[in-house]
PDB file of C-alpha atoms in Angstrom:
ATOM      1  CA  UNK N 187      13.095  13.383  21.486  1.00 70.00           C
ATOM      2  CA  UNK N 188      16.629  14.266  21.161  1.00 83.00           C
ATOM      3  CA  UNK N 189      18.209  15.723  18.067  1.00 84.00           C
ATOM      4  CA  UNK N 190      19.459  12.388  17.011  1.00 88.00           C
ATOM      5  CA  UNK N 191      16.075  10.847  17.414  1.00 91.00           C
ATOM      6  CA  UNK N 192      14.496  13.622  15.358  1.00 94.00           C
ATOM      7  CA  UNK N 193      16.871  12.767  12.530  1.00 94.00           C
ATOM      8  CA  UNK N 194      16.225   9.103  12.918  1.00 93.00           C
ATOM      9  CA  UNK N 195      12.505   9.647  12.505  1.00 95.00           C
ATOM     10  CA  UNK N 196      13.175  12.042   9.565  1.00 95.00           C
ATOM     11  CA  UNK N 197      15.183   9.323   7.982  1.00 94.00           C
ATOM     12  CA  UNK N 198      12.654   6.626   8.565  1.00 92.00           C
ATOM     13  CA  UNK N 199      10.036   8.800   7.006  1.00 94.00           C
ATOM     14  CA  UNK N 200      12.306   9.341   3.877  1.00 95.00           C
ATOM     15  CA  UNK N 201      12.941   5.623   3.490  1.00 92.00           C
ATOM     16  CA  UNK N 202       9.206   4.746   4.152  1.00 90.00           C
ATOM     17  CA  UNK N 203       8.151   7.232   1.456  1.00 92.00           C
ATOM     18  CA  UNK N 204      10.459   5.542  -0.927  1.00 92.00           C
ATOM     19  CA  UNK N 205       8.917   2.303  -0.127  1.00 86.00           C
ATOM     20  CA  UNK N 206       5.458   3.484  -0.242  1.00 87.00           C
ATOM     21  CA  UNK N 207       5.754   4.275  -4.118  1.00 87.00           C
ATOM     22  CA  UNK N 208       7.739   1.232  -4.992  1.00 85.00           C
ATOM     23  CA  UNK N 209       7.473  -2.185  -3.052  1.00 78.00           C
ATOM     24  CA  UNK N 210       4.744  -1.145  -0.545  1.00 75.00           C
ATOM     25  CA  UNK N 211       6.126  -2.045   2.844  1.00 74.00           C
ATOM     26  CA  UNK N 212       6.651   1.566   4.258  1.00 80.00           C
ATOM     27  CA  UNK N 213       5.253   0.625   7.810  1.00 78.00           C
ATOM     28  CA  UNK N 214       7.741  -1.950   8.375  1.00 76.00           C
ATOM     29  CA  UNK N 215      10.505   0.660   8.332  1.00 81.00           C
ATOM     30  CA  UNK N 216       8.722   3.600  10.221  1.00 88.00           C
ATOM     31  CA  UNK N 217       6.596   1.879  12.843  1.00 83.00           C
ATOM     32  CA  UNK N 218       9.457  -0.014  14.537  1.00 82.00           C
ATOM     33  CA  UNK N 219      11.245   3.233  14.858  1.00 87.00           C
ATOM     34  CA  UNK N 220       8.498   4.926  16.603  1.00 89.00           C
ATOM     35  CA  UNK N 221       8.194   1.895  18.911  1.00 85.00           C
ATOM     36  CA  UNK N 222      11.802   2.012  19.715  1.00 85.00           C
ATOM     37  CA  UNK N 223      11.416   5.651  20.867  1.00 89.00           C
ATOM     38  CA  UNK N 224       8.873   4.336  23.495  1.00 88.00           C
ATOM     39  CA  UNK N 225       5.812   5.448  21.867  1.00 88.00           C
ATOM     40  CA  UNK N 226       2.885   3.180  22.756  1.00 86.00           C
ATOM     41  CA  UNK N 227       1.856   0.788  19.790  1.00 80.00           C
ATOM     42  CA  UNK N 228      -1.724   2.206  19.191  1.00 81.00           C
ATOM     43  CA  UNK N 229      -0.416   5.673  19.340  1.00 88.00           C
ATOM     44  CA  UNK N 230       2.562   4.880  17.164  1.00 87.00           C
ATOM     45  CA  UNK N 231       0.343   3.007  14.555  1.00 83.00           C
ATOM     46  CA  UNK N 232      -1.986   6.264  14.402  1.00 87.00           C
ATOM     47  CA  UNK N 233       0.995   8.585  14.213  1.00 93.00           C
ATOM     48  CA  UNK N 234       2.545   6.633  11.555  1.00 91.00           C
ATOM     49  CA  UNK N 235      -0.446   6.510   9.298  1.00 90.00           C
ATOM     50  CA  UNK N 236      -0.627  10.491   9.603  1.00 93.00           C
ATOM     51  CA  UNK N 237       2.980  10.833   9.082  1.00 94.00           C
ATOM     52  CA  UNK N 238       3.178   8.750   5.941  1.00 93.00           C
ATOM     53  CA  UNK N 239       0.153  10.603   4.296  1.00 93.00           C
ATOM     54  CA  UNK N 240       2.195  13.206   2.729  1.00 94.00           C
ATOM     55  CA  UNK N 241       4.528  10.388   1.238  1.00 93.00           C
ATOM     56  CA  UNK N 242       1.604   8.803  -0.335  1.00 92.00           C
ATOM     57  CA  UNK N 243       0.435  12.119  -1.783  1.00 94.00           C
ATOM     58  CA  UNK N 244       3.861  13.141  -3.318  1.00 95.00           C
ATOM     59  CA  UNK N 245       4.141   9.383  -4.718  1.00 93.00           C
ATOM     60  CA  UNK N 246       0.828   9.662  -6.424  1.00 93.00           C
ATOM     61  CA  UNK N 247       1.844  13.010  -7.975  1.00 93.00           C
ATOM     62  CA  UNK N 248       4.884  11.150  -9.220  1.00 93.00           C
ATOM     63  CA  UNK N 249       2.872   8.536 -10.758  1.00 93.00           C
ATOM     64  CA  UNK N 250       0.714  11.020 -12.455  1.00 92.00           C
ATOM     65  CA  UNK N 251       1.801  10.038 -15.854  1.00 91.00           C
ATOM     66  CA  UNK N 252       0.780   6.375 -15.211  1.00 92.00           C
ATOM     67  CA  UNK N 253      -2.603   7.342 -13.590  1.00 92.00           C
ATOM     68  CA  UNK N 254      -3.506   8.937 -16.679  1.00 92.00           C
ATOM     69  CA  UNK N 255      -3.455   5.594 -18.544  1.00 89.00           C
ATOM     70  CA  UNK N 256      -6.197   4.323 -16.202  1.00 88.00           C
ATOM     71  CA  UNK N 257      -9.780   4.796 -17.267  1.00 87.00           C
ATOM     72  CA  UNK N 258     -11.123   7.651 -14.624  1.00 89.00           C
ATOM     73  CA  UNK N 259     -14.118   5.508 -13.525  1.00 88.00           C
ATOM     74  CA  UNK N 260     -11.580   2.899 -12.705  1.00 88.00           C
ATOM     75  CA  UNK N 261      -9.622   5.040 -10.746  1.00 92.00           C
ATOM     76  CA  UNK N 262     -12.511   6.491  -8.848  1.00 93.00           C
ATOM     77  CA  UNK N 263     -13.781   3.146  -8.057  1.00 91.00           C
ATOM     78  CA  UNK N 264     -10.554   1.757  -6.578  1.00 92.00           C
ATOM     79  CA  UNK N 265      -9.948   4.958  -4.474  1.00 93.00           C
ATOM     80  CA  UNK N 266     -13.681   5.105  -3.226  1.00 95.00           C
ATOM     81  CA  UNK N 267     -13.683   1.345  -2.313  1.00 94.00           C
ATOM     82  CA  UNK N 268     -10.286   1.480  -0.583  1.00 93.00           C
ATOM     83  CA  UNK N 269     -11.292   4.625   1.365  1.00 93.00           C
ATOM     84  CA  UNK N 270     -14.435   3.080   2.654  1.00 93.00           C
ATOM     85  CA  UNK N 271     -12.504  -0.049   3.741  1.00 93.00           C
ATOM     86  CA  UNK N 272     -10.247   2.164   5.553  1.00 91.00           C
ATOM     87  CA  UNK N 273     -12.929   3.689   7.667  1.00 93.00           C
ATOM     88  CA  UNK N 274     -13.563   0.165   9.015  1.00 90.00           C
ATOM     89  CA  UNK N 275      -9.990  -0.404   9.642  1.00 86.00           C
ATOM     90  CA  UNK N 276      -9.554   2.677  11.606  1.00 85.00           C
ATOM     91  CA  UNK N 277     -12.512   1.965  13.659  1.00 87.00           C
ATOM     92  CA  UNK N 278     -10.915  -1.538  14.322  1.00 83.00           C
ATOM     93  CA  UNK N 279      -7.731  -0.083  15.388  1.00 77.00           C
ATOM     94  CA  UNK N 280      -9.587   2.088  18.183  1.00 79.00           C
ATOM     95  CA  UNK N 281     -11.794  -0.700  19.308  1.00 82.00           C
ATOM     96  CA  UNK N 282      -9.796  -3.948  19.234  1.00 74.00           C
ATOM     97  CA  UNK N 283      -6.477  -5.015  20.898  1.00 70.00           C
ATOM     98  CA  UNK N 284      -3.677  -4.658  18.172  1.00 60.00           C
ATOM     99  CA  UNK N 285      -2.758  -8.191  18.381  1.00 66.00           C
ATOM    100  CA  UNK N 286      -5.978  -9.431  16.956  1.00 64.00           C
ATOM    101  CA  UNK N 287      -5.575  -8.504  13.332  1.00 58.00           C
ATOM    102  CA  UNK N 288      -1.718  -8.101  13.397  1.00 61.00           C
ATOM    103  CA  UNK N 289      -1.544 -11.964  14.153  1.00 72.00           C
ATOM    104  CA  UNK N 290      -2.963 -12.821  10.729  1.00 69.00           C
ATOM    105  CA  UNK N 291      -0.996 -10.108   8.882  1.00 66.00           C
ATOM    106  CA  UNK N 292       2.117 -11.990   8.212  1.00 76.00           C
ATOM    107  CA  UNK N 293       0.389 -15.059   6.633  1.00 79.00           C
ATOM    108  CA  UNK N 294      -1.877 -12.531   4.569  1.00 73.00           C
ATOM    109  CA  UNK N 295       1.329 -11.004   3.376  1.00 72.00           C
ATOM    110  CA  UNK N 296       3.098 -14.170   2.427  1.00 80.00           C
ATOM    111  CA  UNK N 297      -0.024 -15.398   0.513  1.00 77.00           C
ATOM    112  CA  UNK N 298      -0.135 -11.961  -1.409  1.00 74.00           C
ATOM    113  CA  UNK N 299       3.568 -12.392  -2.346  1.00 76.00           C
ATOM    114  CA  UNK N 300       2.694 -15.778  -3.895  1.00 78.00           C
ATOM    115  CA  UNK N 301      -0.274 -14.076  -5.896  1.00 72.00           C
ATOM    116  CA  UNK N 302       2.303 -11.358  -7.094  1.00 71.00           C
ATOM    117  CA  UNK N 303       4.700 -14.000  -8.338  1.00 75.00           C
ATOM    118  CA  UNK N 304       2.249 -16.197 -10.152  1.00 73.00           C
ATOM    119  CA  UNK N 305       0.112 -13.115 -11.319  1.00 66.00           C
ATOM    120  CA  UNK N 306       1.315 -13.036 -15.015  1.00 71.00           C
ATOM    121  CA  UNK N 307       0.366 -16.763 -15.456  1.00 76.00           C
ATOM    122  CA  UNK N 308      -3.057 -16.372 -13.686  1.00 67.00           C
ATOM    123  CA  UNK N 309      -3.764 -13.242 -15.811  1.00 63.00           C
ATOM    124  CA  UNK N 310      -2.951 -15.155 -19.116  1.00 67.00           C
ATOM    125  CA  UNK N 311      -5.209 -17.857 -18.027  1.00 67.00           C
ATOM    126  CA  UNK N 312      -8.078 -15.483 -17.068  1.00 59.00           C
ATOM    127  CA  UNK N 313      -7.747 -13.528 -20.475  1.00 59.00           C
ATOM    128  CA  UNK N 314      -8.055 -16.847 -22.329  1.00 63.00           C
ATOM    129  CA  UNK N 315     -11.446 -17.378 -20.667  1.00 58.00           C
ATOM    130  CA  UNK N 316     -12.493 -13.802 -20.814  1.00 56.00           C
ATOM    131  CA  UNK N 317     -15.412 -12.407 -22.952  1.00 55.00           C
ATOM    132  CA  UNK N 318     -13.767  -9.000 -22.902  1.00 51.00           C
ATOM    133  CA  UNK N 319     -12.740  -7.452 -26.210  1.00 49.00           C
ATOM    134  CA  UNK N 320      -8.988  -8.740 -26.644  1.00 50.00           C
ATOM    135  CA  UNK N 321      -9.300 -10.563 -23.548  1.00 51.00           C
ATOM    136  CA  UNK N 322      -8.393  -7.362 -21.486  1.00 59.00           C
ATOM    137  CA  UNK N 323     -10.060  -6.693 -18.042  1.00 62.00           C
ATOM    138  CA  UNK N 324     -10.607  -3.020 -17.443  1.00 63.00           C
ATOM    139  CA  UNK N 325     -13.479  -3.422 -14.903  1.00 72.00           C
ATOM    140  CA  UNK N 326     -13.438  -4.633 -11.498  1.00 79.00           C
ATOM    141  CA  UNK N 327     -15.283  -7.857 -10.857  1.00 81.00           C
ATOM    142  CA  UNK N 328     -17.196  -8.474  -7.562  1.00 88.00           C
ATOM    143  CA  UNK N 329     -14.186 -10.427  -6.238  1.00 85.00           C
ATOM    144  CA  UNK N 330     -11.823  -7.610  -7.026  1.00 88.00           C
ATOM    145  CA  UNK N 331     -13.962  -5.258  -5.338  1.00 91.00           C
ATOM    146  CA  UNK N 332     -14.288  -7.193  -2.210  1.00 92.00           C
ATOM    147  CA  UNK N 333     -10.556  -7.783  -1.801  1.00 90.00           C
ATOM    148  CA  UNK N 334      -9.868  -4.135  -2.656  1.00 91.00           C
ATOM    149  CA  UNK N 335     -12.180  -3.149   0.244  1.00 93.00           C
ATOM    150  CA  UNK N 336     -10.425  -5.741   2.581  1.00 90.00           C
ATOM    151  CA  UNK N 337      -7.007  -4.367   1.526  1.00 89.00           C
ATOM    152  CA  UNK N 338      -8.263  -0.964   2.432  1.00 90.00           C
ATOM    153  CA  UNK N 339      -9.762  -2.236   5.959  1.00 90.00           C
ATOM    154  CA  UNK N 340      -6.125  -3.667   6.638  1.00 84.00           C
ATOM    155  CA  UNK N 341      -4.571  -0.389   5.509  1.00 83.00           C
ATOM    156  CA  UNK N 342      -6.769   1.576   7.997  1.00 83.00           C
ATOM    157  CA  UNK N 343      -6.198  -0.835  10.801  1.00 80.00           C
ATOM    158  CA  UNK N 344      -2.283  -1.357  10.548  1.00 73.00           C
ATOM    159  CA  UNK N 345      -0.968  -1.172   7.101  1.00 73.00           C
ATOM    160  CA  UNK N 346       2.303  -2.986   7.060  1.00 70.00           C
ATOM    161  CA  UNK N 347       2.519  -4.699   3.663  1.00 74.00           C
ATOM    162  CA  UNK N 348      -0.832  -3.196   2.464  1.00 81.00           C
ATOM    163  CA  UNK N 349       1.089  -2.081  -0.568  1.00 82.00           C
ATOM    164  CA  UNK N 350       1.923  -5.723  -1.406  1.00 80.00           C
ATOM    165  CA  UNK N 351      -1.638  -6.845  -0.835  1.00 83.00           C
ATOM    166  CA  UNK N 352      -2.989  -4.030  -3.252  1.00 86.00           C
ATOM    167  CA  UNK N 353      -0.554  -4.878  -5.757  1.00 84.00           C
ATOM    168  CA  UNK N 354      -1.646  -8.419  -5.828  1.00 82.00           C
ATOM    169  CA  UNK N 355      -5.232  -7.552  -6.013  1.00 86.00           C
ATOM    170  CA  UNK N 356      -5.158  -5.087  -8.641  1.00 86.00           C
ATOM    171  CA  UNK N 357      -2.476  -6.989 -10.632  1.00 81.00           C
ATOM    172  CA  UNK N 358      -4.781 -10.023 -10.680  1.00 80.00           C
ATOM    173  CA  UNK N 359      -8.046  -8.277 -11.044  1.00 80.00           C
ATOM    174  CA  UNK N 360      -6.905  -5.982 -13.795  1.00 81.00           C
ATOM    175  CA  UNK N 361      -5.001  -6.133 -16.956  1.00 78.00           C
ATOM    176  CA  UNK N 362      -2.602  -3.251 -16.534  1.00 83.00           C
ATOM    177  CA  UNK N 363       1.190  -3.010 -16.721  1.00 84.00           C
ATOM    178  CA  UNK N 364       2.901  -3.293 -13.263  1.00 83.00           C
ATOM    179  CA  UNK N 365       4.088   0.311 -13.255  1.00 88.00           C
ATOM    180  CA  UNK N 366       0.441   1.324 -13.754  1.00 90.00           C
ATOM    181  CA  UNK N 367      -0.848  -0.929 -11.066  1.00 88.00           C
ATOM    182  CA  UNK N 368       2.005   0.449  -8.726  1.00 88.00           C
ATOM    183  CA  UNK N 369       0.665   4.261  -9.408  1.00 91.00           C
ATOM    184  CA  UNK N 370      -3.030   3.087  -8.758  1.00 92.00           C
ATOM    185  CA  UNK N 371      -1.766   1.140  -5.588  1.00 90.00           C
ATOM    186  CA  UNK N 372      -0.070   4.358  -4.316  1.00 92.00           C
ATOM    187  CA  UNK N 373      -3.230   6.438  -5.139  1.00 93.00           C
ATOM    188  CA  UNK N 374      -5.495   3.974  -3.291  1.00 91.00           C
ATOM    189  CA  UNK N 375      -3.227   3.639  -0.082  1.00 88.00           C
ATOM    190  CA  UNK N 376      -3.336   7.575  -0.170  1.00 92.00           C
ATOM    191  CA  UNK N 377      -7.071   7.441  -0.053  1.00 92.00           C
ATOM    192  CA  UNK N 378      -6.963   4.762   2.893  1.00 90.00           C
ATOM    193  CA  UNK N 379      -4.290   6.917   4.802  1.00 89.00           C
ATOM    194  CA  UNK N 380      -6.357  10.019   4.364  1.00 93.00           C
ATOM    195  CA  UNK N 381      -9.311   8.744   5.791  1.00 91.00           C
ATOM    196  CA  UNK N 382      -7.943   6.978   8.435  1.00 88.00           C
ATOM    197  CA  UNK N 383      -5.693  10.134   9.267  1.00 91.00           C
ATOM    198  CA  UNK N 384      -8.983  12.231   9.513  1.00 92.00           C
ATOM    199  CA  UNK N 385     -10.462   9.688  11.983  1.00 90.00           C
ATOM    200  CA  UNK N 386      -7.341   9.561  13.997  1.00 89.00           C
ATOM    201  CA  UNK N 387      -7.103  13.399  14.304  1.00 92.00           C
ATOM    202  CA  UNK N 388     -10.533  13.581  15.898  1.00 90.00           C
ATOM    203  CA  UNK N 389     -10.435  10.472  17.963  1.00 87.00           C
ATOM    204  CA  UNK N 390      -7.210   8.880  18.541  1.00 85.00           C
ATOM    205  CA  UNK N 391      -4.111   9.977  20.481  1.00 89.00           C
ATOM    206  CA  UNK N 392      -1.404  11.055  18.358  1.00 93.00           C
ATOM    207  CA  UNK N 393       2.405  12.096  18.769  1.00 94.00           C
ATOM    208  CA  UNK N 394       2.132  15.003  16.446  1.00 95.00           C
ATOM    209  CA  UNK N 395       5.857  15.592  16.763  1.00 95.00           C
ATOM    210  CA  UNK N 396       6.651  12.002  15.597  1.00 95.00           C
ATOM    211  CA  UNK N 397       3.968  12.345  12.772  1.00 96.00           C
ATOM    212  CA  UNK N 398       5.460  15.856  11.456  1.00 96.00           C
ATOM    213  CA  UNK N 399       8.986  14.425  11.362  1.00 96.00           C
ATOM    214  CA  UNK N 400       7.770  11.376   9.326  1.00 96.00           C
ATOM    215  CA  UNK N 401       5.865  13.632   7.093  1.00 96.00           C
ATOM    216  CA  UNK N 402       9.014  15.835   6.315  1.00 96.00           C
ATOM    217  CA  UNK N 403      10.749  12.658   5.035  1.00 96.00           C
ATOM    218  CA  UNK N 404       8.101  10.789   3.546  1.00 95.00           C
ATOM    219  CA  UNK N 405       6.974  13.640   1.201  1.00 96.00           C
ATOM    220  CA  UNK N 406      10.525  13.758  -0.383  1.00 96.00           C
ATOM    221  CA  UNK N 407      10.637  10.034  -0.298  1.00 94.00           C
ATOM    222  CA  UNK N 408       7.309   9.376  -1.923  1.00 94.00           C
ATOM    223  CA  UNK N 409       8.247  11.445  -4.994  1.00 94.00           C
ATOM    224  CA  UNK N 410      11.650   9.964  -5.300  1.00 94.00           C
ATOM    225  CA  UNK N 411      10.290   6.525  -4.961  1.00 92.00           C
ATOM    226  CA  UNK N 412       7.752   7.042  -7.914  1.00 92.00           C
ATOM    227  CA  UNK N 413      10.671   7.909 -10.244  1.00 91.00           C
ATOM    228  CA  UNK N 414      12.363   4.773  -8.956  1.00 91.00           C
ATOM    229  CA  UNK N 415       9.440   2.437  -9.401  1.00 86.00           C
ATOM    230  CA  UNK N 416       8.688   3.919 -12.952  1.00 85.00           C
ATOM    231  CA  UNK N 417      12.223   2.935 -14.036  1.00 86.00           C
ATOM    232  CA  UNK N 418      12.506  -0.483 -12.683  1.00 83.00           C
ATOM    233  CA  UNK N 419      11.960  -3.460 -15.162  1.00 84.00           C
ATOM    234  CA  UNK N 420       8.727  -5.140 -14.444  1.00 76.00           C
ATOM    235  CA  UNK N 421      10.208  -8.513 -13.581  1.00 81.00           C
ATOM    236  CA  UNK N 422      12.741  -6.867 -11.180  1.00 83.00           C
ATOM    237  CA  UNK N 423      10.022  -4.739  -9.608  1.00 77.00           C
ATOM    238  CA  UNK N 424       8.035  -7.985  -9.076  1.00 77.00           C
ATOM    239  CA  UNK N 425      10.899  -9.864  -7.442  1.00 83.00           C
ATOM    240  CA  UNK N 426      11.529  -6.702  -5.233  1.00 81.00           C
ATOM    241  CA  UNK N 427       7.731  -6.744  -4.223  1.00 77.00           C
ATOM    242  CA  UNK N 428       8.012 -10.236  -3.173  1.00 79.00           C
ATOM    243  CA  UNK N 429      11.218 -10.101  -1.354  1.00 81.00           C
ATOM    244  CA  UNK N 430       9.834  -7.116   0.551  1.00 75.00           C
ATOM    245  CA  UNK N 431       6.680  -8.778   1.450  1.00 73.00           C
ATOM    246  CA  UNK N 432       8.615 -11.999   2.594  1.00 80.00           C
ATOM    247  CA  UNK N 433      10.902  -9.779   4.719  1.00 78.00           C
ATOM    248  CA  UNK N 434       7.969  -7.925   6.206  1.00 71.00           C
ATOM    249  CA  UNK N 435       6.154 -11.033   7.195  1.00 75.00           C
ATOM    250  CA  UNK N 436       9.253 -12.706   8.760  1.00 79.00           C
ATOM    251  CA  UNK N 437       9.986  -9.636  10.789  1.00 72.00           C
ATOM    252  CA  UNK N 438       6.249  -9.505  11.941  1.00 68.00           C
ATOM    253  CA  UNK N 439       6.399 -13.192  12.838  1.00 74.00           C
ATOM    254  CA  UNK N 440       9.300 -12.628  15.256  1.00 69.00           C
TER     255      UNK N 440
END
């Protein structure tokens, strides 16, 4: 890569890190840049996952205040379930053609955008029918557990829009403020990326130069994004997540 291409990848990492901690469509920025540089799709996908890992880490650190508001057992459950799902996703990436799962991704993202949009009304309806004290759901139901695992699979396999999906699943399954859900989502995707990255390091072909440049940008972007995400009003953040998801789905359908 030339010097200008190095800077382009670092900038993509910075932007992707910010998106990781806010609206959750990081790969839709960084992955196309790697493809444009002539890196084969599967290599670019694995390299992208590794390169965005520091961004998810710094984003989780940036959300440490929000994460303290989540019961420890709940945090551990989300992280472990998402990480286990990512193992399956990484295996699928190495075993299947990239088109198999990616073809369904735009429609999954559009559906989750709808869920993010109507989540406040659905949550109120569920609380009204809940047997929990004060109607607040602090434990994952079997359905939430399954969809968290499936989102982990998607995150380990391709990842574009996985943040939008995780926001929808956790926002619908648990009664938490959106800023807290955003922090929990960032931590869950960190777990998914970590597991997938370990697998890719030992098994997959990687472009370590691209991963390193993405990492340099994403570690700054992730921390900055957490501070942005914390300050955005919940309604605005919800609208931005939906817009980002729709844009991501449209770009993937082209």
